[in-house]
């Protein structure tokens, strides 16, 4: 008991000291204090700035040796400011340099090979190798090489512009500009759209959920986030930070709680708040396929008691290549994926994964992550992508 008493006394003393320190720190005019603006309507004497704010208690004879226990209300630091993120349009163009940095060696290599006067088998093998190395995938590579061979024969001698045009056409055909990459986030009357974010741990789900929330807010939408990765408390905190910054409410549950119940609550909150979009972040545990199927299946089912799941975004880390793709396949087998968010494209020269993942999963890449910054997520634009690979002509 004595021990407890001692601790309590120490805690009280420390709290008093801290309160005093805070007062000194946040005192008007003190370091770290936001400037206290005088109300504009009251005319002020010349020496306003030199006067201590807070009513001039010194002149009234009050003791000034002891600081009051708490800082005055009006000088408390303001609540964290809600940011106004930029809209999503034109983002990929803005982030093009990131892509160019990571992909241009691949493009330059291909252009150089195709520009050679003599395109013998050895050169074609090198072209093939370079496409395979960039994760384009075996079948698309063979298709491209065949097409290129035919076209080159027709052309005969080639100008650099012609070579670039040829390669651009082929790459673009493989990336497929005709796929519908619209993110389905339109409200259904009063009901918000729901986006479910799935994928392996560490691929960038939470970051992508946060970035997507920002860009939707930037597009003028009201967003509610569901932290259905209840496996680690840190995951919910991470999402909370993203939400707080743009004023998006975050629904969370107890650590180790049922992800489906968080998803349900988030959907309910989205409806009650008349939100436009609810985005549900999930855990990416690849325990067993049936375990994953049960968990994601249940999350989806409970959301569908109230709304419809409009998008199931599979987050895939572009740096993990074929290995990541195999894991992604498992997710594609247990839920109906509607789009891919390909992250960390800024950190790999293997941009060909865009081609192979769409082909193997049969789903379009809708979003690309191009950095760790909060606005480094862009709607995927095939032409900007291919031009970044090939560099400016
Ligand atoms: N360079 C880069 N890093 C990213 C990108 N997206 C996510 N990350 C990083 O990947 C790491 C894992 O992200 P997180 O969202 O926690 O993954 P989760 O486990 O799937 O939720 C974090 O350090 C992110 O900053 C991206 O597009 N580019
Ligand atoms: Mg996460």
mmCIF file of C-alpha atoms and ligand atoms in Angstrom:
data_model
loop_
_atom_site.group_PDB
_atom_site.id
_atom_site.type_symbol
_atom_site.label_atom_id
_atom_site.label_comp_id
_atom_site.label_asym_id
_atom_site.label_seq_id
_atom_site.Cartn_x
_atom_site.Cartn_y
_atom_site.Cartn_z
ATOM 1 C CA UNK A 1 0.000 0.000 0.000
ATOM 2 C CA UNK A 2 2.848 2.343 0.927
ATOM 3 C CA UNK A 3 4.312 1.672 -2.471
ATOM 4 C CA UNK A 4 1.070 2.671 -4.170
ATOM 5 C CA UNK A 5 0.851 5.840 -2.097
ATOM 6 C CA UNK A 6 4.397 6.746 -3.091
ATOM 7 C CA UNK A 7 3.611 6.204 -6.755
ATOM 8 C CA UNK A 8 0.443 8.276 -6.514
ATOM 9 C CA UNK A 9 2.341 11.128 -4.893
ATOM 10 C CA UNK A 10 5.016 10.970 -7.601
ATOM 11 C CA UNK A 11 2.374 10.910 -10.340
ATOM 12 C CA UNK A 12 0.606 13.938 -8.865
ATOM 13 C CA UNK A 13 3.866 15.864 -8.544
ATOM 14 C CA UNK A 14 4.888 14.996 -12.086
ATOM 15 C CA UNK A 15 1.452 15.981 -13.394
ATOM 16 C CA UNK A 16 1.661 19.360 -11.632
ATOM 17 C CA UNK A 17 5.135 19.971 -12.971
ATOM 18 C CA UNK A 18 4.031 18.968 -16.465
ATOM 19 C CA UNK A 19 1.023 21.277 -16.287
ATOM 20 C CA UNK A 20 3.302 24.119 -15.214
ATOM 21 C CA UNK A 21 5.704 23.335 -18.028
ATOM 22 C CA UNK A 22 2.878 23.209 -20.542
ATOM 23 C CA UNK A 23 1.699 26.575 -19.350
ATOM 24 C CA UNK A 24 5.143 28.063 -19.842
ATOM 25 C CA UNK A 25 5.428 26.392 -23.240
ATOM 26 C CA UNK A 26 2.035 27.418 -24.565
ATOM 27 C CA UNK A 27 1.812 30.785 -22.830
ATOM 28 C CA UNK A 28 0.863 33.448 -25.365
ATOM 29 C CA UNK A 29 4.072 34.689 -26.907
ATOM 30 C CA UNK A 30 5.951 31.715 -25.512
ATOM 31 C CA UNK A 31 7.735 29.157 -27.679
ATOM 32 C CA UNK A 32 5.441 26.711 -29.430
ATOM 33 C CA UNK A 33 2.314 28.735 -28.852
ATOM 34 C CA UNK A 34 0.135 29.581 -31.808
ATOM 35 C CA UNK A 35 -0.177 33.356 -32.108
ATOM 36 C CA UNK A 36 -3.275 34.595 -30.329
ATOM 37 C CA UNK A 37 -5.091 36.914 -32.678
ATOM 38 C CA UNK A 38 -6.905 39.765 -30.961
ATOM 39 C CA UNK A 39 -10.561 40.002 -31.995
ATOM 40 C CA UNK A 40 -10.650 42.241 -35.037
ATOM 41 C CA UNK A 41 -13.685 44.229 -33.908
ATOM 42 C CA UNK A 42 -12.144 45.685 -30.734
ATOM 43 C CA UNK A 43 -9.910 48.705 -31.289
ATOM 44 C CA UNK A 44 -6.615 48.124 -29.558
ATOM 45 C CA UNK A 45 -4.072 50.488 -28.055
ATOM 46 C CA UNK A 46 -0.636 50.796 -29.651
ATOM 47 C CA UNK A 47 1.198 48.638 -27.121
ATOM 48 C CA UNK A 48 -1.037 45.553 -27.442
ATOM 49 C CA UNK A 49 1.798 43.283 -28.490
ATOM 50 C CA UNK A 50 3.837 43.960 -25.375
ATOM 51 C CA UNK A 51 1.024 43.318 -22.954
ATOM 52 C CA UNK A 52 0.720 39.863 -21.485
ATOM 53 C CA UNK A 53 -2.473 38.288 -22.785
ATOM 54 C CA UNK A 54 -5.030 36.715 -20.481
ATOM 55 C CA UNK A 55 -6.371 39.823 -18.730
ATOM 56 C CA UNK A 56 -3.188 41.333 -17.206
ATOM 57 C CA UNK A 57 -3.407 39.463 -13.908
ATOM 58 C CA UNK A 58 0.008 40.802 -12.801
ATOM 59 C CA UNK A 59 -1.342 44.320 -12.217
ATOM 60 C CA UNK A 60 -4.191 42.972 -10.113
ATOM 61 C CA UNK A 61 -1.831 41.766 -7.440
ATOM 62 C CA UNK A 62 -2.437 38.052 -7.943
ATOM 63 C CA UNK A 63 0.508 35.860 -7.069
ATOM 64 C CA UNK A 64 2.612 35.113 -10.123
ATOM 65 C CA UNK A 65 5.197 32.829 -8.562
ATOM 66 C CA UNK A 66 3.179 29.644 -9.019
ATOM 67 C CA UNK A 67 1.860 28.730 -12.434
ATOM 68 C CA UNK A 68 -1.815 27.807 -12.548
ATOM 69 C CA UNK A 69 -2.423 24.032 -12.744
ATOM 70 C CA UNK A 70 -3.636 24.068 -16.319
ATOM 71 C CA UNK A 71 -3.020 26.277 -19.341
ATOM 72 C CA UNK A 72 -5.799 28.746 -20.088
ATOM 73 C CA UNK A 73 -8.383 27.323 -22.445
ATOM 74 C CA UNK A 74 -7.927 29.914 -25.189
ATOM 75 C CA UNK A 75 -4.244 29.133 -25.742
ATOM 76 C CA UNK A 76 -4.601 25.373 -26.048
ATOM 77 C CA UNK A 77 -3.103 24.170 -29.321
ATOM 78 C CA UNK A 78 -5.836 23.947 -31.937
ATOM 79 C CA UNK A 79 -7.240 20.548 -32.967
ATOM 80 C CA UNK A 80 -5.229 18.992 -35.821
ATOM 81 C CA UNK A 81 -6.156 20.780 -38.987
ATOM 82 C CA UNK A 82 -8.024 18.804 -41.598
ATOM 83 C CA UNK A 83 -6.153 18.862 -44.878
ATOM 84 C CA UNK A 84 -7.704 19.461 -48.257
ATOM 85 C CA UNK A 85 -6.090 16.867 -50.525
ATOM 86 C CA UNK A 86 -5.753 17.413 -54.273
ATOM 87 C CA UNK A 87 -8.257 15.710 -56.603
ATOM 88 C CA UNK A 88 -7.371 12.433 -58.332
ATOM 89 C CA UNK A 89 -7.431 13.721 -61.913
ATOM 90 C CA UNK A 90 -4.084 14.098 -63.645
ATOM 91 C CA UNK A 91 -2.176 12.413 -60.860
ATOM 92 C CA UNK A 92 -0.399 9.907 -63.020
ATOM 93 C CA UNK A 93 0.962 12.670 -65.226
ATOM 94 C CA UNK A 94 2.219 14.451 -62.136
ATOM 95 C CA UNK A 95 3.856 11.248 -60.906
ATOM 96 C CA UNK A 96 5.211 10.297 -64.302
ATOM 97 C CA UNK A 97 8.792 11.123 -63.344
ATOM 98 C CA UNK A 98 8.640 8.445 -60.632
ATOM 99 C CA UNK A 99 7.733 5.897 -63.250
ATOM 100 C CA UNK A 100 10.283 7.173 -65.716
ATOM 101 C CA UNK A 101 12.979 6.839 -63.072
ATOM 102 C CA UNK A 102 12.161 3.213 -62.355
ATOM 103 C CA UNK A 103 11.145 2.029 -65.814
ATOM 104 C CA UNK A 104 13.212 3.943 -68.332
ATOM 105 C CA UNK A 105 16.197 1.559 -68.346
ATOM 106 C CA UNK A 106 13.830 -1.155 -69.539
ATOM 107 C CA UNK A 107 12.399 1.104 -72.258
ATOM 108 C CA UNK A 108 15.759 2.468 -73.363
ATOM 109 C CA UNK A 109 17.182 -1.048 -73.611
ATOM 110 C CA UNK A 110 14.314 -2.181 -75.824
ATOM 111 C CA UNK A 111 14.537 0.874 -78.051
ATOM 112 C CA UNK A 112 18.269 0.411 -78.468
ATOM 113 C CA UNK A 113 17.915 -3.261 -79.407
ATOM 114 C CA UNK A 114 15.123 -2.604 -81.882
ATOM 115 C CA UNK A 115 17.050 0.222 -83.517
ATOM 116 C CA UNK A 116 19.968 -1.973 -84.526
ATOM 117 C CA UNK A 117 20.568 -2.311 -88.248
ATOM 118 C CA UNK A 118 20.699 -6.055 -88.133
ATOM 119 C CA UNK A 119 18.048 -7.784 -86.076
ATOM 120 C CA UNK A 120 19.350 -11.342 -85.957
ATOM 121 C CA UNK A 121 18.184 -14.149 -83.667
ATOM 122 C CA UNK A 122 20.571 -13.068 -80.987
ATOM 123 C CA UNK A 123 19.081 -9.585 -80.833
ATOM 124 C CA UNK A 124 15.554 -10.992 -80.760
ATOM 125 C CA UNK A 125 16.596 -13.256 -77.899
ATOM 126 C CA UNK A 126 17.865 -10.223 -76.042
ATOM 127 C CA UNK A 127 14.604 -8.376 -76.648
ATOM 128 C CA UNK A 128 12.708 -11.386 -75.368
ATOM 129 C CA UNK A 129 14.918 -11.616 -72.321
ATOM 130 C CA UNK A 130 14.510 -7.982 -71.513
ATOM 131 C CA UNK A 131 10.704 -8.291 -71.633
ATOM 132 C CA UNK A 132 10.749 -11.395 -69.440
ATOM 133 C CA UNK A 133 13.084 -9.696 -66.954
ATOM 134 C CA UNK A 134 10.619 -6.817 -66.681
ATOM 135 C CA UNK A 135 7.917 -9.298 -65.612
ATOM 136 C CA UNK A 136 5.893 -8.930 -68.799
ATOM 137 C CA UNK A 137 5.198 -12.669 -68.664
ATOM 138 C CA UNK A 138 6.066 -15.443 -71.115
ATOM 139 C CA UNK A 139 2.967 -15.526 -73.291
ATOM 140 C CA UNK A 140 2.667 -11.729 -73.758
ATOM 141 C CA UNK A 141 6.405 -11.565 -74.462
ATOM 142 C CA UNK A 142 6.168 -14.143 -77.213
ATOM 143 C CA UNK A 143 3.189 -12.394 -78.683
ATOM 144 C CA UNK A 144 4.995 -9.067 -78.685
ATOM 145 C CA UNK A 145 8.171 -10.465 -80.199
ATOM 146 C CA UNK A 146 6.225 -12.138 -83.025
ATOM 147 C CA UNK A 147 4.325 -8.944 -83.796
ATOM 148 C CA UNK A 148 7.485 -6.866 -83.687
ATOM 149 C CA UNK A 149 9.302 -9.242 -86.018
ATOM 150 C CA UNK A 150 6.520 -8.962 -88.593
ATOM 151 C CA UNK A 151 6.276 -5.187 -88.360
ATOM 152 C CA UNK A 152 10.024 -4.680 -88.528
ATOM 153 C CA UNK A 153 10.169 -6.781 -91.697
ATOM 154 C CA UNK A 154 7.507 -4.615 -93.296
ATOM 155 C CA UNK A 155 9.316 -1.431 -92.344
ATOM 156 C CA UNK A 156 12.798 -2.403 -93.482
ATOM 157 C CA UNK A 157 15.059 0.410 -92.350
ATOM 158 C CA UNK A 158 13.699 2.162 -89.271
ATOM 159 C CA UNK A 159 13.960 5.708 -87.967
ATOM 160 C CA UNK A 160 14.122 6.101 -84.168
ATOM 161 C CA UNK A 161 10.608 7.553 -84.288
ATOM 162 C CA UNK A 162 9.326 4.509 -86.122
ATOM 163 C CA UNK A 163 10.942 2.156 -83.637
ATOM 164 C CA UNK A 164 9.449 4.062 -80.761
ATOM 165 C CA UNK A 165 6.034 4.091 -82.425
ATOM 166 C CA UNK A 166 6.214 0.374 -83.006
ATOM 167 C CA UNK A 167 7.150 -0.453 -79.456
ATOM 168 C CA UNK A 168 4.620 1.976 -78.057
ATOM 169 C CA UNK A 169 1.857 0.334 -80.058
ATOM 170 C CA UNK A 170 2.872 -3.143 -78.890
ATOM 171 C CA UNK A 171 3.243 -2.274 -75.219
ATOM 172 C CA UNK A 172 -0.020 -0.376 -75.233
ATOM 173 C CA UNK A 173 -1.822 -3.291 -76.849
ATOM 174 C CA UNK A 174 -0.564 -5.562 -74.075
ATOM 175 C CA UNK A 175 -1.509 -3.130 -71.294
ATOM 176 C CA UNK A 176 -4.909 -2.856 -72.998
ATOM 177 C CA UNK A 177 -6.262 0.684 -72.927
ATOM 178 C CA UNK A 178 -9.781 -0.626 -73.580
ATOM 179 C CA UNK A 179 -10.278 -2.188 -70.151
ATOM 180 C CA UNK A 180 -12.733 -0.394 -67.895
ATOM 181 C CA UNK A 181 -10.641 1.066 -65.087
ATOM 182 C CA UNK A 182 -13.384 3.111 -63.478
ATOM 183 C CA UNK A 183 -13.396 2.866 -59.732
ATOM 184 C CA UNK A 184 -16.988 2.154 -58.742
ATOM 185 C CA UNK A 185 -17.508 4.612 -55.959
ATOM 186 C CA UNK A 186 -20.826 6.171 -56.938
ATOM 187 C CA UNK A 187 -23.482 6.311 -54.241
ATOM 188 C CA UNK A 188 -26.659 4.249 -54.614
ATOM 189 C CA UNK A 189 -29.283 6.821 -53.705
ATOM 190 C CA UNK A 190 -28.846 7.274 -49.972
ATOM 191 C CA UNK A 191 -26.562 4.271 -49.708
ATOM 192 C CA UNK A 192 -22.793 4.682 -49.821
ATOM 193 C CA UNK A 193 -20.595 2.699 -52.188
ATOM 194 C CA UNK A 194 -18.417 0.135 -50.428
ATOM 195 C CA UNK A 195 -14.833 -0.686 -51.347
ATOM 196 C CA UNK A 196 -13.172 -3.740 -49.821
ATOM 197 C CA UNK A 197 -9.368 -3.730 -49.795
ATOM 198 C CA UNK A 198 -7.676 -7.142 -49.712
ATOM 199 C CA UNK A 199 -4.211 -8.580 -50.238
ATOM 200 C CA UNK A 200 -1.145 -10.086 -48.628
ATOM 201 C CA UNK A 201 0.435 -8.452 -45.575
ATOM 202 C CA UNK A 202 2.876 -5.684 -46.316
ATOM 203 C CA UNK A 203 1.699 -5.086 -49.874
ATOM 204 C CA UNK A 204 0.375 -1.649 -48.940
ATOM 205 C CA UNK A 205 -3.311 -2.201 -48.132
ATOM 206 C CA UNK A 206 -3.594 0.249 -45.275
ATOM 207 C CA UNK A 207 -1.485 2.859 -47.055
ATOM 208 C CA UNK A 208 -3.573 2.455 -50.212
ATOM 209 C CA UNK A 209 -6.813 2.679 -48.214
ATOM 210 C CA UNK A 210 -5.557 5.906 -46.650
ATOM 211 C CA UNK A 211 -4.353 7.364 -49.936
ATOM 212 C CA UNK A 212 -7.594 6.419 -51.654
ATOM 213 C CA UNK A 213 -9.623 8.042 -48.891
ATOM 214 C CA UNK A 214 -7.575 11.206 -49.387
ATOM 215 C CA UNK A 215 -8.076 11.292 -53.107
ATOM 216 C CA UNK A 216 -11.821 10.647 -52.768
ATOM 217 C CA UNK A 217 -12.058 13.457 -50.218
ATOM 218 C CA UNK A 218 -10.075 15.552 -52.705
ATOM 219 C CA UNK A 219 -12.776 14.734 -55.260
ATOM 220 C CA UNK A 220 -15.362 16.090 -52.854
ATOM 221 C CA UNK A 221 -16.637 12.839 -51.381
ATOM 222 C CA UNK A 222 -17.470 11.996 -47.808
ATOM 223 C CA UNK A 223 -15.589 8.888 -46.716
ATOM 224 C CA UNK A 224 -15.878 6.488 -43.779
ATOM 225 C CA UNK A 225 -13.080 4.008 -43.133
ATOM 226 C CA UNK A 226 -13.398 0.564 -41.576
ATOM 227 C CA UNK A 227 -10.325 -0.849 -39.822
ATOM 228 C CA UNK A 228 -11.173 -4.515 -40.256
ATOM 229 C CA UNK A 229 -7.557 -5.554 -39.750
ATOM 230 C CA UNK A 230 -8.188 -6.284 -36.100
ATOM 231 C CA UNK A 231 -5.194 -8.545 -35.888
ATOM 232 C CA UNK A 232 -2.860 -5.742 -34.789
ATOM 233 C CA UNK A 233 -3.933 -2.601 -32.947
ATOM 234 C CA UNK A 234 -1.208 -0.735 -34.855
ATOM 235 C CA UNK A 235 -3.069 -1.349 -38.110
ATOM 236 C CA UNK A 236 -6.131 0.506 -36.824
ATOM 237 C CA UNK A 237 -3.947 3.318 -35.464
ATOM 238 C CA UNK A 238 -2.251 3.602 -38.840
ATOM 239 C CA UNK A 239 -5.615 3.944 -40.567
ATOM 240 C CA UNK A 240 -6.833 6.364 -37.911
ATOM 241 C CA UNK A 241 -3.924 8.675 -38.707
ATOM 242 C CA UNK A 242 -4.860 8.698 -42.380
ATOM 243 C CA UNK A 243 -8.525 9.306 -41.554
ATOM 244 C CA UNK A 244 -7.851 12.093 -39.071
ATOM 245 C CA UNK A 245 -5.781 14.029 -41.563
ATOM 246 C CA UNK A 246 -8.617 14.362 -44.045
ATOM 247 C CA UNK A 247 -11.546 14.279 -41.638
ATOM 248 C CA UNK A 248 -12.711 10.787 -42.562
ATOM 249 C CA UNK A 249 -14.286 8.889 -39.692
ATOM 250 C CA UNK A 250 -12.610 5.598 -38.801
ATOM 251 C CA UNK A 251 -14.637 2.722 -37.390
ATOM 252 C CA UNK A 252 -12.548 0.287 -35.392
ATOM 253 C CA UNK A 253 -13.070 -2.689 -33.148
ATOM 254 C CA UNK A 254 -11.220 -4.314 -30.279
ATOM 255 C CA UNK A 255 -7.856 -5.891 -31.036
ATOM 256 C CA UNK A 256 -8.410 -9.490 -32.027
ATOM 257 C CA UNK A 257 -12.116 -8.773 -32.571
ATOM 258 C CA UNK A 258 -14.249 -9.958 -35.452
ATOM 259 C CA UNK A 259 -13.271 -8.209 -38.706
ATOM 260 C CA UNK A 260 -16.759 -8.809 -40.085
ATOM 261 C CA UNK A 261 -18.349 -6.899 -37.237
ATOM 262 C CA UNK A 262 -16.066 -3.909 -37.898
ATOM 263 C CA UNK A 263 -17.000 -4.063 -41.578
ATOM 264 C CA UNK A 264 -20.673 -4.152 -40.601
ATOM 265 C CA UNK A 265 -20.314 -1.222 -38.198
ATOM 266 C CA UNK A 266 -18.378 0.789 -40.767
ATOM 267 C CA UNK A 267 -21.118 0.223 -43.337
ATOM 268 C CA UNK A 268 -23.779 1.174 -40.800
ATOM 269 C CA UNK A 269 -21.820 4.299 -39.906
ATOM 270 C CA UNK A 270 -21.447 5.182 -43.566
ATOM 271 C CA UNK A 271 -25.210 4.926 -44.002
ATOM 272 C CA UNK A 272 -26.002 6.884 -40.847
ATOM 273 C CA UNK A 273 -23.547 9.617 -41.779
ATOM 274 C CA UNK A 274 -24.787 9.677 -45.391
ATOM 275 C CA UNK A 275 -21.265 9.068 -46.583
ATOM 276 C CA UNK A 276 -20.486 8.616 -50.256
ATOM 277 C CA UNK A 277 -17.956 5.830 -49.842
ATOM 278 C CA UNK A 278 -17.037 3.313 -47.162
ATOM 279 C CA UNK A 279 -13.579 1.754 -47.541
ATOM 280 C CA UNK A 280 -12.821 -1.356 -45.524
ATOM 281 C CA UNK A 281 -9.193 -2.262 -44.877
ATOM 282 C CA UNK A 282 -8.618 -5.946 -44.075
ATOM 283 C CA UNK A 283 -5.883 -8.134 -42.632
ATOM 284 C CA UNK A 284 -3.762 -10.013 -45.112
ATOM 285 C CA UNK A 285 -3.082 -13.177 -43.233
ATOM 286 C CA UNK A 286 -2.493 -16.018 -45.597
ATOM 287 C CA UNK A 287 -3.114 -18.733 -43.023
ATOM 288 C CA UNK A 288 -5.024 -21.260 -45.044
ATOM 289 C CA UNK A 289 -7.044 -20.809 -48.121
ATOM 290 C CA UNK A 290 -10.219 -21.914 -46.363
ATOM 291 C CA UNK A 291 -9.487 -19.627 -43.406
ATOM 292 C CA UNK A 292 -9.049 -16.702 -45.745
ATOM 293 C CA UNK A 293 -12.143 -17.634 -47.669
ATOM 294 C CA UNK A 294 -14.192 -17.868 -44.468
ATOM 295 C CA UNK A 295 -12.939 -14.531 -43.187
ATOM 296 C CA UNK A 296 -13.255 -12.482 -46.363
ATOM 297 C CA UNK A 297 -16.465 -14.263 -47.289
ATOM 298 C CA UNK A 298 -17.987 -13.318 -43.958
ATOM 299 C CA UNK A 299 -16.791 -9.700 -44.214
ATOM 300 C CA UNK A 300 -18.423 -9.430 -47.612
ATOM 301 C CA UNK A 301 -21.638 -11.104 -46.503
ATOM 302 C CA UNK A 302 -22.209 -8.846 -43.513
ATOM 303 C CA UNK A 303 -21.598 -5.713 -45.594
ATOM 304 C CA UNK A 304 -24.176 -7.023 -48.018
ATOM 305 C CA UNK A 305 -26.781 -7.134 -45.276
ATOM 306 C CA UNK A 306 -26.801 -3.345 -45.522
ATOM 307 C CA UNK A 307 -25.200 -2.332 -48.801
ATOM 308 C CA UNK A 308 -23.441 -3.729 -51.837
ATOM 309 C CA UNK A 309 -19.718 -4.269 -52.209
ATOM 310 C CA UNK A 310 -18.974 -2.203 -55.291
ATOM 311 C CA UNK A 311 -15.247 -2.798 -55.519
ATOM 312 C CA UNK A 312 -12.953 -5.487 -54.204
ATOM 313 C CA UNK A 313 -9.500 -4.060 -54.678
ATOM 314 C CA UNK A 314 -6.611 -6.475 -54.575
ATOM 315 C CA UNK A 315 -3.435 -4.753 -53.467
ATOM 316 C CA UNK A 316 -0.321 -6.193 -55.077
ATOM 317 C CA UNK A 317 3.280 -5.181 -54.393
ATOM 318 C CA UNK A 318 4.960 -4.696 -57.788
ATOM 319 C CA UNK A 319 8.386 -5.482 -56.333
ATOM 320 C CA UNK A 320 7.458 -9.049 -55.412
ATOM 321 C CA UNK A 321 7.145 -10.303 -58.997
ATOM 322 C CA UNK A 322 5.942 -13.821 -59.673
ATOM 323 C CA UNK A 323 5.933 -14.745 -56.012
ATOM 324 C CA UNK A 324 3.514 -11.952 -55.174
ATOM 325 C CA UNK A 325 1.414 -12.936 -58.108
ATOM 326 C CA UNK A 326 0.994 -16.495 -56.837
ATOM 327 C CA UNK A 327 -0.204 -15.191 -53.495
ATOM 328 C CA UNK A 328 -2.518 -12.746 -55.203
ATOM 329 C CA UNK A 329 -4.004 -15.644 -57.099
ATOM 330 C CA UNK A 330 -5.187 -17.188 -53.831
ATOM 331 C CA UNK A 331 -7.107 -14.016 -53.028
ATOM 332 C CA UNK A 332 -8.580 -13.971 -56.498
ATOM 333 C CA UNK A 333 -9.820 -17.510 -55.904
ATOM 334 C CA UNK A 334 -11.601 -16.670 -52.653
ATOM 335 C CA UNK A 335 -13.142 -13.279 -53.468
ATOM 336 C CA UNK A 336 -14.379 -11.750 -56.663
ATOM 337 C CA UNK A 337 -11.684 -9.151 -57.353
ATOM 338 C CA UNK A 338 -12.881 -6.158 -59.383
ATOM 339 C CA UNK A 339 -9.635 -4.207 -59.630
ATOM 340 C CA UNK A 340 -5.960 -4.237 -58.797
ATOM 341 C CA UNK A 341 -4.059 -1.578 -56.903
ATOM 342 C CA UNK A 342 -0.447 -2.095 -57.900
ATOM 343 C CA UNK A 343 1.808 -0.557 -55.273
ATOM 344 C CA UNK A 344 5.510 0.340 -55.128
ATOM 345 C CA UNK A 345 5.796 0.758 -58.863
ATOM 346 C CA UNK A 346 8.258 3.526 -58.024
ATOM 347 C CA UNK A 347 10.622 0.967 -56.568
ATOM 348 C CA UNK A 348 10.979 -1.583 -59.334
ATOM 349 C CA UNK A 349 12.142 -1.752 -62.931
ATOM 350 C CA UNK A 350 9.703 -4.602 -63.491
ATOM 351 C CA UNK A 351 6.779 -2.554 -64.734
ATOM 352 C CA UNK A 352 5.815 -5.390 -67.037
ATOM 353 C CA UNK A 353 3.915 -6.789 -64.071
ATOM 354 C CA UNK A 354 1.018 -4.551 -65.102
ATOM 355 C CA UNK A 355 0.688 -6.698 -68.209
ATOM 356 C CA UNK A 356 1.116 -10.075 -66.535
ATOM 357 C CA UNK A 357 -1.101 -9.442 -63.533
ATOM 358 C CA UNK A 358 -4.024 -8.273 -65.641
ATOM 359 C CA UNK A 359 -3.606 -11.278 -67.844
ATOM 360 C CA UNK A 360 -3.290 -13.804 -65.041
ATOM 361 C CA UNK A 361 -6.028 -12.457 -62.823
ATOM 362 C CA UNK A 362 -8.254 -11.194 -65.616
ATOM 363 C CA UNK A 363 -8.826 -7.922 -63.766
ATOM 364 C CA UNK A 364 -7.664 -4.410 -64.712
ATOM 365 C CA UNK A 365 -5.080 -2.439 -62.791
ATOM 366 C CA UNK A 366 -7.132 0.523 -61.565
ATOM 367 C CA UNK A 367 -4.724 2.261 -59.224
ATOM 368 C CA UNK A 368 -0.958 2.502 -58.973
ATOM 369 C CA UNK A 369 1.144 3.403 -55.968
ATOM 370 C CA UNK A 370 4.111 5.540 -56.933
ATOM 371 C CA UNK A 371 5.681 6.431 -53.610
ATOM 372 C CA UNK A 372 5.248 6.650 -49.876
ATOM 373 C CA UNK A 373 3.895 10.189 -49.938
ATOM 374 C CA UNK A 374 0.242 10.659 -49.045
ATOM 375 C CA UNK A 375 -0.776 11.724 -52.553
ATOM 376 C CA UNK A 376 1.344 9.157 -54.377
ATOM 377 C CA UNK A 377 -1.582 7.053 -55.570
ATOM 378 C CA UNK A 378 -2.950 7.555 -59.067
ATOM 379 C CA UNK A 379 -5.703 6.190 -61.256
ATOM 380 C CA UNK A 380 -3.831 4.015 -63.743
ATOM 381 C CA UNK A 381 -3.423 5.525 -67.192
ATOM 382 C CA UNK A 382 -2.007 3.077 -69.790
ATOM 383 C CA UNK A 383 -0.718 5.761 -72.160
ATOM 384 C CA UNK A 384 1.101 7.706 -69.483
ATOM 385 C CA UNK A 385 2.560 4.431 -68.271
ATOM 386 C CA UNK A 386 3.880 3.359 -71.669
ATOM 387 C CA UNK A 387 5.244 6.823 -72.423
ATOM 388 C CA UNK A 388 7.073 6.831 -69.112
ATOM 389 C CA UNK A 389 8.685 3.514 -70.020
ATOM 390 C CA UNK A 390 9.767 4.750 -73.436
ATOM 391 C CA UNK A 391 10.836 8.225 -72.361
ATOM 392 C CA UNK A 392 10.115 11.392 -74.291
ATOM 393 C CA UNK A 393 10.551 11.165 -78.041
HETATM 394 N N1 LIG B 1 7.646 3.159 -52.210
HETATM 395 C C1 LIG B 1 6.390 2.837 -51.955
HETATM 396 N N2 LIG B 1 6.061 2.318 -50.751
HETATM 397 C C2 LIG B 1 4.777 1.991 -50.516
HETATM 398 C C3 LIG B 1 3.777 2.170 -51.498
HETATM 399 N N3 LIG B 1 2.596 1.737 -50.971
HETATM 400 C C4 LIG B 1 2.868 1.311 -49.720
HETATM 401 N N4 LIG B 1 4.176 1.449 -49.429
HETATM 402 C C5 LIG B 1 4.869 1.084 -48.190
HETATM 403 O O1 LIG B 1 4.682 -0.279 -47.912
HETATM 404 C C6 LIG B 1 4.728 -0.520 -46.519
HETATM 405 C C7 LIG B 1 3.600 -1.433 -46.086
HETATM 406 O O2 LIG B 1 2.391 -0.759 -46.238
HETATM 407 P P1 LIG B 1 1.055 -1.108 -45.428
HETATM 408 O O3 LIG B 1 -0.003 -0.225 -45.981
HETATM 409 O O4 LIG B 1 1.262 -1.064 -43.974
HETATM 410 O O5 LIG B 1 0.808 -2.620 -45.871
HETATM 411 P P2 LIG B 1 -0.352 -3.649 -45.422
HETATM 412 O O6 LIG B 1 0.274 -4.597 -44.460
HETATM 413 O O7 LIG B 1 -0.763 -4.360 -46.676
HETATM 414 O O8 LIG B 1 -1.467 -2.861 -44.844
HETATM 415 C C8 LIG B 1 4.713 0.845 -45.879
HETATM 416 O O9 LIG B 1 6.012 1.158 -45.460
HETATM 417 C C9 LIG B 1 4.282 1.775 -46.997
HETATM 418 O O10 LIG B 1 4.786 3.079 -46.861
HETATM 419 C C10 LIG B 1 4.149 2.715 -52.781
HETATM 420 O O11 LIG B 1 3.361 2.883 -53.702
HETATM 421 N N5 LIG B 1 5.466 3.025 -52.941
HETATM 422 MG MG1 LIG B 2 -2.410 -3.017 -43.028
#
